[in-house]
Amino acid sequence: MIDVAVVGYGNVGRCAVQAVQAAPDLHLAGVVLHREGQIPPELEGCQVEPQIDRLSHRPQVVLLCVPSRSAPGLAQVYLAQGFCTVDSFDIHPQIWETRCQLDGVAKAHGVAAVLSAGWDPGTDSVVRTLMEVCAPRGITYTDFGPGMSMGHTVAAKKTPGVADALSLTVPMGTGLHRRVVYVQLAPGYSHQEVSRAILADPYFAGDETRVVAVEDVRQLLDMGHGVHMTRKGVSGITHNQNLAFSMSINNPALTAQVMVGAARAALQLAPGCYTLPEVPMTSLLPGTLKEKISRLV
Amino acid sequence: MIDVAVVGYGNVGRCAVQAVQAAPDLHLAGVVLHREGQIPPELEGCQVEPQIDRLSHRPQVVLLCVPSRSAPGLAQVYLAQGFCTVDSFDIHPQIWETRCQLDGVAKAHGVAAVLSAGWDPGTDSVVRTLMEVCAPRGITYTDFGPGMSMGHTVAAKKTPGVADALSLTVPMGTGLHRRVVYVQLAPGYSHQEVSRAILADPYFAGDETRVVAVEDVRQLLDMGHGVHMTRKGVSGITHNQNLAFSMSINNPALTAQVMVGAARAALQLAPGCYTLPEVPMTSLLPGTLKEKISRLV
């Protein structure tokens, strides 16, 4: 059994606990909540500590279920203590740089880090790579949604006059997206002025954006999300090779499940930091290689 | 540049030559045709030899574009001579056993073999593995076609009364397939008796089969093929996670292109034999890791 700790207990952390408990080969060493507070009732039988060294079973792998901005720093702290780490860091432009930083720390402490092990970045990245292997010349489009964008929702919530908000990502095809921002207006603000403020936010400038006023944003919340990826390209000199991948999924549940797979991989990898397309897919599943190859290849 | 030899020159071999020539980082060391014969005009500028040791550039990797039944034996011969090998061996029930045999030979000679590096087995196997990573509990269906089945076409051609044949695989969903066998009748045979003989063949016994008589089978030949893979399953304790992958492709062109990717991987792997889900996807593409991760992750 692999001993795993879950750090953080938001949507992804909750699903990570469930996925660890559902896995045949993993044992939940405990949950680390850096901020002390009331322990959720479903964690009753589980050790919850503010610091990892208080857990009675020392975990081999730590799942960092924390906001992306905190993940790289926290990964370095845990790697330096000799734990393997897995995160779902999703700030795409910073992935390479973060990988280099974590790679150094991981190697110095003889452990492995799996970086950006969610679905995008994560399993989608593997599919994008695989599609390019199949048809090296061509264009891949990644169309997200419909589903909630965490980043855009946070940006919308910060707009003056917004009591609550939800930003939905709607796929328009060929990698273009519409943002539909559902806002609950604060008293004294009009839909028009709030809408103008959101449209002026650089966060929304690149995409077509609609702002819709609603009575209660909470009634719209749904963790469902999806992606549709397509590539049309050339294999050798043969054109019109068409590939597609799509998912309709519960977002935090999938993210957590991929992280659980990456926990297995982390223990099999040489010290260093890896993104998912650098990791053999078989290493993310339990079972013997014979069984996996016989069943899946 | 990686020096690559192509062994065999059927549909896949021809596409492999094209894919090697189209690759920015590969050089075609030559084509090995064990049976001497007329050299196809498009191979004019390329060295064609009956034996690999006659090539002026010694290749690092050999792409075995030969019938599946010959591939494992030939792989052993080339591995024992210190070449890395890539094949698209597609006899699914024999893959594990073949992997073990080639693994021993490859390790003994300090080289790597990539086995079953086509699309199914091959890239589809990677997708099946990835889907199970995303939703460990559930069912994956692989629906092939519509496209020509080589094995079933060969079986149909051997039936008495069949002058020529083409067996098409038609997807029926949930992993079930219909076989539509287009036959050109030999003189003196009726559609009815040929149809009965084909339906009685154990090769066709597992699937719904229709036999259609046509004037000229050659008019129907098309190397297009496809697959639609779906998985509905559970991530953690969250049900109804839906994933799908599909392709509509030129079959030999895709097979050859995947083999070309595997040639790059072979040179980066430790000695031994690997199937594609055991290989990091980034190793199948040219370019620096920084460039690949920045673009694809």
XYZ file of C-alpha atoms in Angstrom:
594
model
C 0.000 0.000 0.000
C 1.148 3.505 -0.820
C 0.677 6.017 1.991
C -0.719 9.283 0.678
C -1.479 12.583 2.400
C -3.914 15.140 1.026
C -2.935 18.765 1.632
C -5.856 21.184 1.407
C -9.538 20.448 1.532
C -11.398 22.463 -1.088
C -13.306 20.866 -3.949
C -10.267 19.001 -5.251
C -9.041 18.002 -1.773
C -12.438 16.507 -0.899
C -12.441 14.490 -4.124
C -8.810 13.470 -3.564
C -9.696 11.951 -0.184
C -12.526 10.026 -1.881
C -10.269 8.851 -4.732
C -7.492 7.737 -2.364
C -10.021 5.823 -0.282
C -11.505 4.217 -3.426
C -8.084 3.103 -4.715
C -7.160 -0.550 -4.084
C -3.469 0.192 -3.539
C -3.469 3.480 -1.609
C -3.848 4.290 2.050
C -4.887 7.730 3.275
C -2.239 8.722 5.792
C -4.258 11.825 6.609
C -5.317 15.294 5.600
C -3.149 18.332 6.241
C -5.051 21.584 6.765
C -2.603 24.420 7.299
C -5.339 26.668 8.632
C -6.935 25.151 11.695
C -10.711 25.173 11.782
C -13.700 22.932 12.096
C -13.079 19.454 10.708
C -15.692 18.437 8.115
C -17.889 15.577 9.403
C -16.941 13.220 6.550
C -13.320 13.281 7.791
C -14.345 11.799 11.148
C -12.365 8.552 10.877
C -9.372 10.209 9.271
C -6.368 11.941 10.815
C -6.440 15.689 10.168
C -3.412 17.726 11.188
C -2.107 21.248 10.656
C 1.365 19.858 9.922
C 2.429 16.792 7.999
C 4.929 15.587 10.619
C 2.075 15.059 13.068
C 0.590 12.243 10.951
C 1.129 8.826 12.562
C 1.915 7.212 9.181
C 4.543 9.130 7.277
C 3.156 9.468 3.726
C 5.293 8.640 0.687
C 3.391 11.025 -1.551
C 1.660 14.330 -0.871
C -1.254 15.481 -3.046
C -1.211 19.275 -3.097
C -4.876 20.234 -3.394
C -4.244 23.936 -2.940
C -4.742 26.977 -5.189
C -2.380 26.917 -8.183
C -0.469 29.974 -7.028
C 0.501 28.258 -3.772
C 1.317 24.873 -5.280
C 4.915 25.379 -6.525
C 6.111 26.925 -3.268
C 4.440 24.248 -1.196
C 5.785 21.516 -3.471
C 9.317 22.751 -2.798
C 8.711 22.640 0.966
C 7.435 19.050 0.847
C 10.049 17.842 -1.649
C 12.759 19.239 0.605
C 11.340 17.086 3.399
C 11.696 13.967 1.242
C 8.090 13.563 0.160
C 7.089 12.937 -3.444
C 4.567 15.564 -4.542
C 1.709 15.755 -7.008
C -0.119 18.941 -7.928
C -2.549 20.182 -10.556
C -0.824 23.532 -11.123
C -2.705 25.071 -14.048
C -1.006 28.359 -14.897
C 0.065 27.213 -18.363
C 2.682 29.896 -19.175
C 4.568 29.135 -15.937
C 4.695 25.349 -16.240
C 8.126 24.973 -17.833
C 9.786 27.370 -15.406
C 8.078 25.701 -12.447
C 9.127 22.278 -13.710
C 12.778 23.406 -13.759
C 12.565 24.783 -10.210
C 10.900 21.669 -8.795
C 13.240 19.411 -10.770
C 16.239 20.815 -8.922
C 14.671 20.483 -5.490
C 13.333 16.994 -6.216
C 16.708 15.735 -7.443
C 18.511 17.269 -4.472
C 16.248 15.321 -2.125
C 15.975 12.068 -4.095
C 12.234 12.258 -4.747
C 9.900 12.828 -7.690
C 7.356 15.568 -8.317
C 4.541 15.262 -10.829
C 3.542 18.754 -11.901
C 0.274 19.845 -13.511
C -1.327 16.426 -13.093
C -4.945 17.407 -13.633
C -6.895 17.232 -16.857
C -5.763 20.472 -18.529
C -2.884 20.674 -18.028
C -2.615 16.940 -17.470
C -4.402 14.227 -19.382
C -5.345 16.697 -22.148
C -1.620 17.446 -22.505
C -0.964 13.751 -23.061
C -3.701 13.654 -25.706
C -2.340 16.785 -27.430
C 1.095 15.148 -27.562
C -0.337 11.873 -28.835
C -2.315 13.687 -31.541
C 0.860 15.373 -32.738
C 2.636 12.006 -32.773
C -0.140 10.748 -35.095
C -0.173 13.769 -37.396
C 2.917 15.947 -36.874
C 1.776 18.699 -39.246
C -1.615 20.277 -38.568
C -3.558 22.247 -35.982
C -4.931 21.072 -32.634
C -7.855 22.973 -31.174
C -8.762 22.676 -27.493
C -12.329 23.792 -26.835
C -13.295 23.952 -23.185
C -16.691 23.789 -21.607
C -19.417 24.443 -21.087
C -18.225 24.754 -17.510
C -17.217 27.140 -14.787
C -13.891 28.937 -15.115
C -12.415 29.427 -11.651
C -10.050 32.200 -12.722
C -12.683 34.216 -14.584
C -15.185 33.721 -11.768
C -12.710 35.150 -9.268
C -12.037 38.115 -11.585
C -15.766 38.778 -12.016
C -16.392 38.580 -8.267
C -13.830 41.341 -7.678
C -15.693 43.780 -9.970
C -17.369 46.660 -8.078
C -21.117 46.122 -7.883
C -20.870 42.327 -8.030
C -22.246 40.514 -4.966
C -21.605 37.087 -6.440
C -20.615 35.780 -9.860
C -20.063 32.717 -11.989
C -18.139 32.817 -15.258
C -19.045 30.063 -17.657
C -16.704 29.045 -20.486
C -18.680 28.180 -23.603
C -16.862 26.509 -26.520
C -17.194 28.252 -29.890
C -14.939 25.831 -31.800
C -11.406 26.269 -33.222
C -10.128 27.178 -29.740
C -12.380 30.230 -29.339
C -14.554 30.654 -26.269
C -17.439 32.792 -25.152
C -17.531 33.866 -21.515
C -20.996 34.102 -20.034
C -20.733 35.859 -16.705
C -23.715 35.430 -14.390
C -23.721 38.209 -11.805
C -25.726 38.924 -8.705
C -25.798 42.706 -8.454
C -24.900 44.506 -5.231
C -27.548 47.004 -4.046
C -27.451 50.272 -5.975
C -25.600 48.922 -9.026
C -27.113 48.543 -12.480
C -26.582 45.659 -14.861
C -25.255 48.104 -17.421
C -22.465 49.556 -15.300
C -21.393 46.164 -13.939
C -21.429 44.736 -17.447
C -19.262 47.592 -18.719
C -16.763 47.095 -15.880
C -16.449 43.366 -16.583
C -16.049 43.875 -20.327
C -13.271 46.406 -19.619
C -11.341 43.912 -17.447
C -8.278 42.687 -19.378
C -9.050 39.188 -18.079
C -12.106 39.142 -20.357
C -10.706 41.252 -23.198
C -9.573 38.340 -25.385
C -12.930 36.575 -25.554
C -16.482 37.422 -26.527
C -18.159 38.139 -23.179
C -21.812 38.411 -22.128
C -22.900 39.508 -18.683
C -26.224 38.196 -17.401
C -27.828 39.435 -14.174
C -29.457 36.762 -12.007
C -31.164 36.682 -8.609
C -29.042 33.955 -7.040
C -25.785 32.729 -8.532
C -25.652 29.732 -6.183
C -28.566 28.154 -8.035
C -26.394 27.896 -11.150
C -23.348 26.252 -9.622
C -22.430 22.947 -11.232
C -19.013 21.282 -11.168
C -19.574 19.722 -14.590
C -17.089 20.693 -17.255
C -15.826 19.392 -20.537
C -13.391 19.623 -23.355
C -13.402 18.838 -27.037
C -10.007 18.566 -28.721
C -9.559 18.088 -32.421
C -6.598 17.768 -34.723
C -6.647 17.598 -38.496
C -3.220 16.977 -39.882
C -0.735 15.075 -41.971
C 0.862 11.670 -41.312
C 3.929 11.390 -43.551
C 2.565 12.923 -46.756
C -1.033 11.797 -46.182
C -3.394 14.674 -45.407
C -6.805 14.834 -43.747
C -6.033 12.656 -40.741
C -8.754 13.550 -38.240
C -8.519 12.974 -34.493
C -10.816 14.038 -31.674
C -10.972 13.659 -27.904
C -13.796 14.822 -25.698
C -14.939 14.597 -22.109
C -17.974 15.598 -20.113
C -16.942 15.317 -16.490
C -17.173 16.487 -12.897
C -14.157 18.798 -12.821
C -12.734 18.416 -9.276
C -13.460 14.673 -9.230
C -11.469 14.147 -12.423
C -8.627 16.400 -11.293
C -8.329 14.489 -8.019
C -8.475 11.111 -9.742
C -5.646 12.035 -12.122
C -3.590 13.236 -9.135
C -4.132 9.867 -7.464
C -2.787 8.140 -10.596
C 0.200 10.473 -10.594
C 0.926 9.510 -6.976
C 1.636 5.953 -8.157
C 3.827 7.229 -10.982
C 5.807 9.485 -8.615
C 7.058 6.452 -6.706
C 8.278 4.747 -9.877
C 10.037 7.735 -11.435
C 13.689 8.675 -11.012
C 14.166 11.766 -8.817
C 13.110 14.915 -10.666
C 10.023 16.775 -11.802
C 7.739 15.569 -14.587
C 4.655 16.720 -16.424
C 2.195 14.011 -17.502
C 3.339 13.623 -21.142
C 6.771 12.752 -19.722
C 5.340 9.892 -17.670
C 4.462 6.403 -19.019
C 0.683 6.034 -18.738
C 0.893 2.489 -17.337
C 2.647 3.862 -14.240
C -0.533 5.757 -13.264
C -2.592 2.583 -12.828
C -2.469 -0.087 -10.124
C -1.843 -3.735 -10.972
C 0.948 -5.716 -12.546
C 2.437 -4.728 -15.881
C 1.390 -8.091 -17.312
C -2.224 -7.544 -16.365
C -2.274 -3.953 -17.623
C -0.612 -4.706 -20.943
C -2.760 -7.781 -21.580
C -5.923 -5.783 -20.912
C -5.149 -2.341 -22.326
C -2.620 -2.706 -25.179
C 19.892 13.102 -37.220
C 18.667 9.601 -36.425
C 19.489 7.008 -39.088
C 16.499 4.771 -39.744
C 16.061 1.759 -42.012
C 12.682 0.568 -43.257
C 12.339 -3.201 -43.575
C 9.558 -4.277 -45.917
C 7.754 -2.240 -48.530
C 4.032 -2.973 -48.435
C 1.445 -0.295 -47.601
C 3.001 0.482 -44.221
C 6.585 0.350 -45.525
C 5.795 2.818 -48.297
C 4.218 5.218 -45.782
C 7.136 4.700 -43.391
C 9.602 5.842 -46.050
C 7.437 8.935 -46.601
C 7.159 9.640 -42.865
C 10.914 9.222 -42.282
C 11.638 11.557 -45.193
C 9.110 14.108 -43.865
C 10.605 14.072 -40.335
C 12.965 16.947 -39.498
C 15.251 14.814 -37.345
C 15.405 11.484 -39.197
C 17.508 10.273 -42.084
C 16.494 7.314 -44.224
C 19.497 4.975 -44.202
C 17.731 2.781 -46.723
C 15.077 0.176 -47.381
C 15.679 -3.515 -46.770
C 13.735 -5.867 -49.030
C 14.500 -9.458 -48.124
C 13.011 -10.700 -51.370
C 14.843 -9.249 -54.333
C 12.678 -7.870 -57.105
C 11.993 -4.757 -59.080
C 12.654 -1.592 -57.114
C 9.646 0.752 -57.070
C 10.354 3.955 -59.038
C 9.739 6.250 -56.038
C 12.722 4.624 -54.271
C 15.076 5.792 -57.042
C 17.264 8.051 -54.882
C 17.252 5.714 -51.918
C 19.475 2.742 -51.099
C 17.574 -0.540 -51.341
C 19.325 -3.709 -50.210
C 18.385 -7.311 -49.488
C 20.409 -7.207 -46.262
C 20.807 -4.471 -43.702
C 24.602 -4.757 -43.461
C 24.867 -3.635 -47.066
C 23.525 -0.154 -46.239
C 26.272 2.490 -46.372
C 24.898 4.243 -43.267
C 24.371 1.838 -40.404
C 20.888 2.645 -39.046
C 20.288 3.118 -35.330
C 16.661 2.032 -35.586
C 14.891 -0.443 -37.840
C 11.195 -0.039 -38.643
C 9.769 -3.505 -39.226
C 7.031 -2.968 -41.821
C 6.348 -6.659 -42.288
C 3.317 -8.865 -41.642
C 2.583 -9.195 -37.912
C 3.402 -12.881 -37.830
C 6.956 -12.238 -39.061
C 7.601 -9.192 -36.873
C 8.632 -10.798 -33.530
C 11.097 -13.202 -35.141
C 12.605 -10.475 -37.288
C 12.778 -8.109 -34.320
C 14.878 -10.665 -32.451
C 17.261 -10.965 -35.396
C 17.760 -7.194 -35.633
C 17.961 -6.647 -31.864
C 20.656 -9.329 -31.672
C 22.634 -7.295 -34.232
C 22.441 -4.228 -31.987
C 19.701 -2.315 -33.782
C 16.758 -0.765 -31.966
C 13.520 -2.033 -33.481
C 9.986 -0.723 -33.901
C 7.063 -2.795 -35.133
C 3.296 -2.577 -35.299
C 2.644 -6.182 -34.246
C -1.133 -6.394 -33.875
C -1.972 -9.889 -32.649
C -3.406 -8.654 -29.335
C -3.427 -11.941 -27.365
C 0.276 -12.497 -28.068
C 1.537 -9.039 -27.136
C 2.557 -9.719 -23.528
C 4.394 -12.932 -24.374
C 6.129 -11.270 -27.322
C 7.095 -8.321 -25.132
C 8.796 -10.700 -22.677
C 10.715 -12.472 -25.450
C 11.915 -9.259 -27.081
C 12.705 -7.744 -23.685
C 15.278 -10.459 -23.012
C 16.938 -10.148 -26.403
C 16.942 -6.334 -26.286
C 18.499 -6.237 -22.824
C 21.121 -8.820 -23.795
C 22.208 -6.594 -26.667
C 21.851 -3.202 -24.993
C 19.117 -1.856 -27.266
C 15.405 -1.011 -27.054
C 12.435 -2.444 -28.929
C 9.095 -0.689 -29.201
C 6.440 -3.323 -29.775
C 2.955 -2.830 -31.229
C 3.591 0.813 -32.083
C 0.709 1.360 -34.487
C -2.691 2.801 -33.657
C -4.441 -0.283 -32.271
C -2.466 -1.647 -30.568
C -0.515 1.556 -30.127
C -1.917 5.030 -29.664
C -5.377 3.593 -28.889
C -3.726 1.579 -26.102
C -2.354 4.809 -24.636
C -5.827 6.359 -24.788
C -7.436 3.288 -23.180
C -4.902 3.513 -20.355
C -5.436 7.252 -19.959
C -9.214 6.798 -19.857
C -8.844 4.281 -17.053
C -6.568 6.695 -15.196
C -9.399 9.266 -15.401
C -12.185 6.911 -14.379
C -10.815 3.673 -12.886
C -14.211 1.990 -12.566
C -16.321 1.696 -15.728
C -16.332 0.201 -19.197
C -14.301 1.224 -22.253
C -15.682 0.343 -25.659
C -13.455 0.329 -28.746
C -15.499 0.536 -31.935
C -13.514 0.155 -35.129
C -14.327 1.304 -38.601
C -15.785 1.663 -41.011
C -12.660 0.317 -42.637
C -11.007 -2.684 -44.177
C -9.977 -5.534 -41.888
C -6.814 -7.120 -43.270
C -7.257 -10.382 -41.330
C -10.898 -10.875 -42.304
C -10.163 -9.944 -45.915
C -7.463 -12.609 -46.086
C -9.845 -15.171 -44.550
C -12.599 -14.279 -47.036
C -10.203 -14.493 -49.994
C -9.321 -18.086 -49.040
C -12.979 -19.199 -49.251
C -13.693 -21.496 -52.222
C -15.560 -19.612 -54.947
C -14.079 -16.244 -54.013
C -12.011 -14.591 -56.740
C -11.380 -11.462 -54.690
C -12.762 -10.086 -51.451
C -12.813 -7.140 -49.087
C -14.040 -7.424 -45.514
C -15.248 -4.158 -44.053
C -15.513 -3.658 -40.285
C -18.564 -1.583 -39.432
C -18.956 -0.271 -35.870
C -22.225 -1.155 -34.117
C -21.363 0.508 -30.791
C -20.454 -0.989 -27.381
C -17.565 -2.887 -28.981
C -19.743 -4.868 -31.385
C -18.995 -4.944 -35.096
C -20.698 -5.978 -38.287
C -18.565 -7.541 -41.005
C -19.628 -6.678 -44.530
C -17.761 -8.942 -46.907
C -17.699 -7.809 -50.521
C -16.905 -10.764 -52.774
C -16.134 -11.174 -56.423
C -17.422 -14.631 -57.314
C -15.270 -17.157 -59.183
C -16.913 -18.613 -62.307
C -19.477 -21.304 -61.509
C -20.070 -20.262 -57.869
C -23.272 -18.731 -56.537
C -23.582 -15.930 -54.042
C -25.565 -18.232 -51.784
C -22.948 -20.973 -51.463
C -20.066 -18.516 -51.034
C -22.068 -16.621 -48.444
C -22.785 -19.833 -46.510
C -19.097 -20.797 -46.565
C -18.006 -17.411 -45.229
C -20.650 -17.410 -42.490
C -19.464 -20.883 -41.421
C -15.839 -19.719 -41.094
C -14.945 -19.447 -37.382
C -13.154 -16.201 -38.216
C -16.548 -14.592 -38.834
C -18.557 -16.563 -36.277
C -18.348 -13.972 -33.489
C -19.780 -11.060 -35.463
C -22.886 -10.313 -37.496
C -21.738 -10.901 -41.072
C -23.253 -9.930 -44.440
C -21.836 -11.099 -47.741
C -22.370 -8.861 -50.761
C -21.453 -9.920 -54.304
C -19.869 -7.232 -56.477
C -18.407 -7.099 -59.987
C -15.007 -5.680 -59.076
C -13.691 -5.560 -55.515
C -10.788 -3.297 -56.480
C -13.241 -0.437 -57.055
C -14.081 -0.508 -53.345
C -10.569 -0.448 -51.915
C -9.922 2.474 -49.589
C -7.253 2.676 -46.895
C -9.443 4.895 -44.725
C -10.256 3.526 -41.301
C -11.379 4.794 -37.955
C -12.072 4.147 -34.332
C -14.422 5.492 -31.718
C -13.528 4.751 -28.110
C -15.754 5.649 -25.201
C -15.547 5.219 -21.469
C -18.224 6.027 -18.932
C -16.970 5.538 -15.434
C -16.294 6.692 -11.913
C -13.615 9.099 -10.639
C -13.299 8.582 -6.885
C -16.994 8.237 -5.956
C -18.262 10.515 -8.738
C -20.177 8.649 -11.432
C -21.046 9.490 -15.041
C -17.626 10.689 -16.151
C -17.757 10.465 -19.941
C -14.717 10.267 -22.199
C -14.430 9.688 -25.933
C -11.685 9.451 -28.520
C -12.190 9.075 -32.233
C -10.204 9.105 -35.435
C -10.913 8.982 -39.148
C -7.612 8.248 -40.807
C -5.597 6.644 -43.592
C -4.640 3.391 -41.873
C -1.115 2.609 -43.175
C -0.121 6.299 -43.096
C -1.045 6.566 -39.428
C 0.602 3.254 -38.527
C 3.837 4.328 -40.206
C 3.771 7.766 -38.574
C 3.383 6.264 -35.098
C 6.285 3.899 -35.839
C 8.423 6.892 -36.776
C 7.611 8.490 -33.411
C 8.496 5.245 -31.658
C 11.882 5.244 -33.420
C 12.773 8.423 -31.528
C 11.574 6.913 -28.260
C 13.582 3.729 -28.805
C 16.820 5.708 -28.693
C 15.889 7.336 -25.384
C 14.696 4.221 -23.567
C 16.805 1.933 -21.392
C 17.501 -1.449 -23.044
C 14.384 -3.616 -23.084
C 11.049 -3.962 -24.847
C 8.165 -1.536 -24.409
C 4.607 -1.118 -25.592
C 3.397 2.457 -26.163
C 1.598 2.996 -22.822
C 4.962 2.259 -21.163
C 6.653 5.067 -23.098
C 6.480 8.794 -22.233
C 4.589 10.501 -25.065
C 7.049 13.419 -25.270
C 9.794 10.990 -26.328
C 7.913 10.288 -29.593
C 8.201 13.870 -30.823
C 11.209 15.808 -32.105
C 12.332 19.039 -30.469
C 13.579 20.089 -27.074
C 11.698 19.181 -23.924
C 11.301 22.878 -23.131
C 9.651 23.570 -26.469
C 7.386 20.524 -26.248
C 6.260 21.149 -22.692
C 5.688 24.859 -23.286
C 3.555 24.113 -26.352
C 1.709 20.919 -25.406
C 1.302 20.803 -21.606
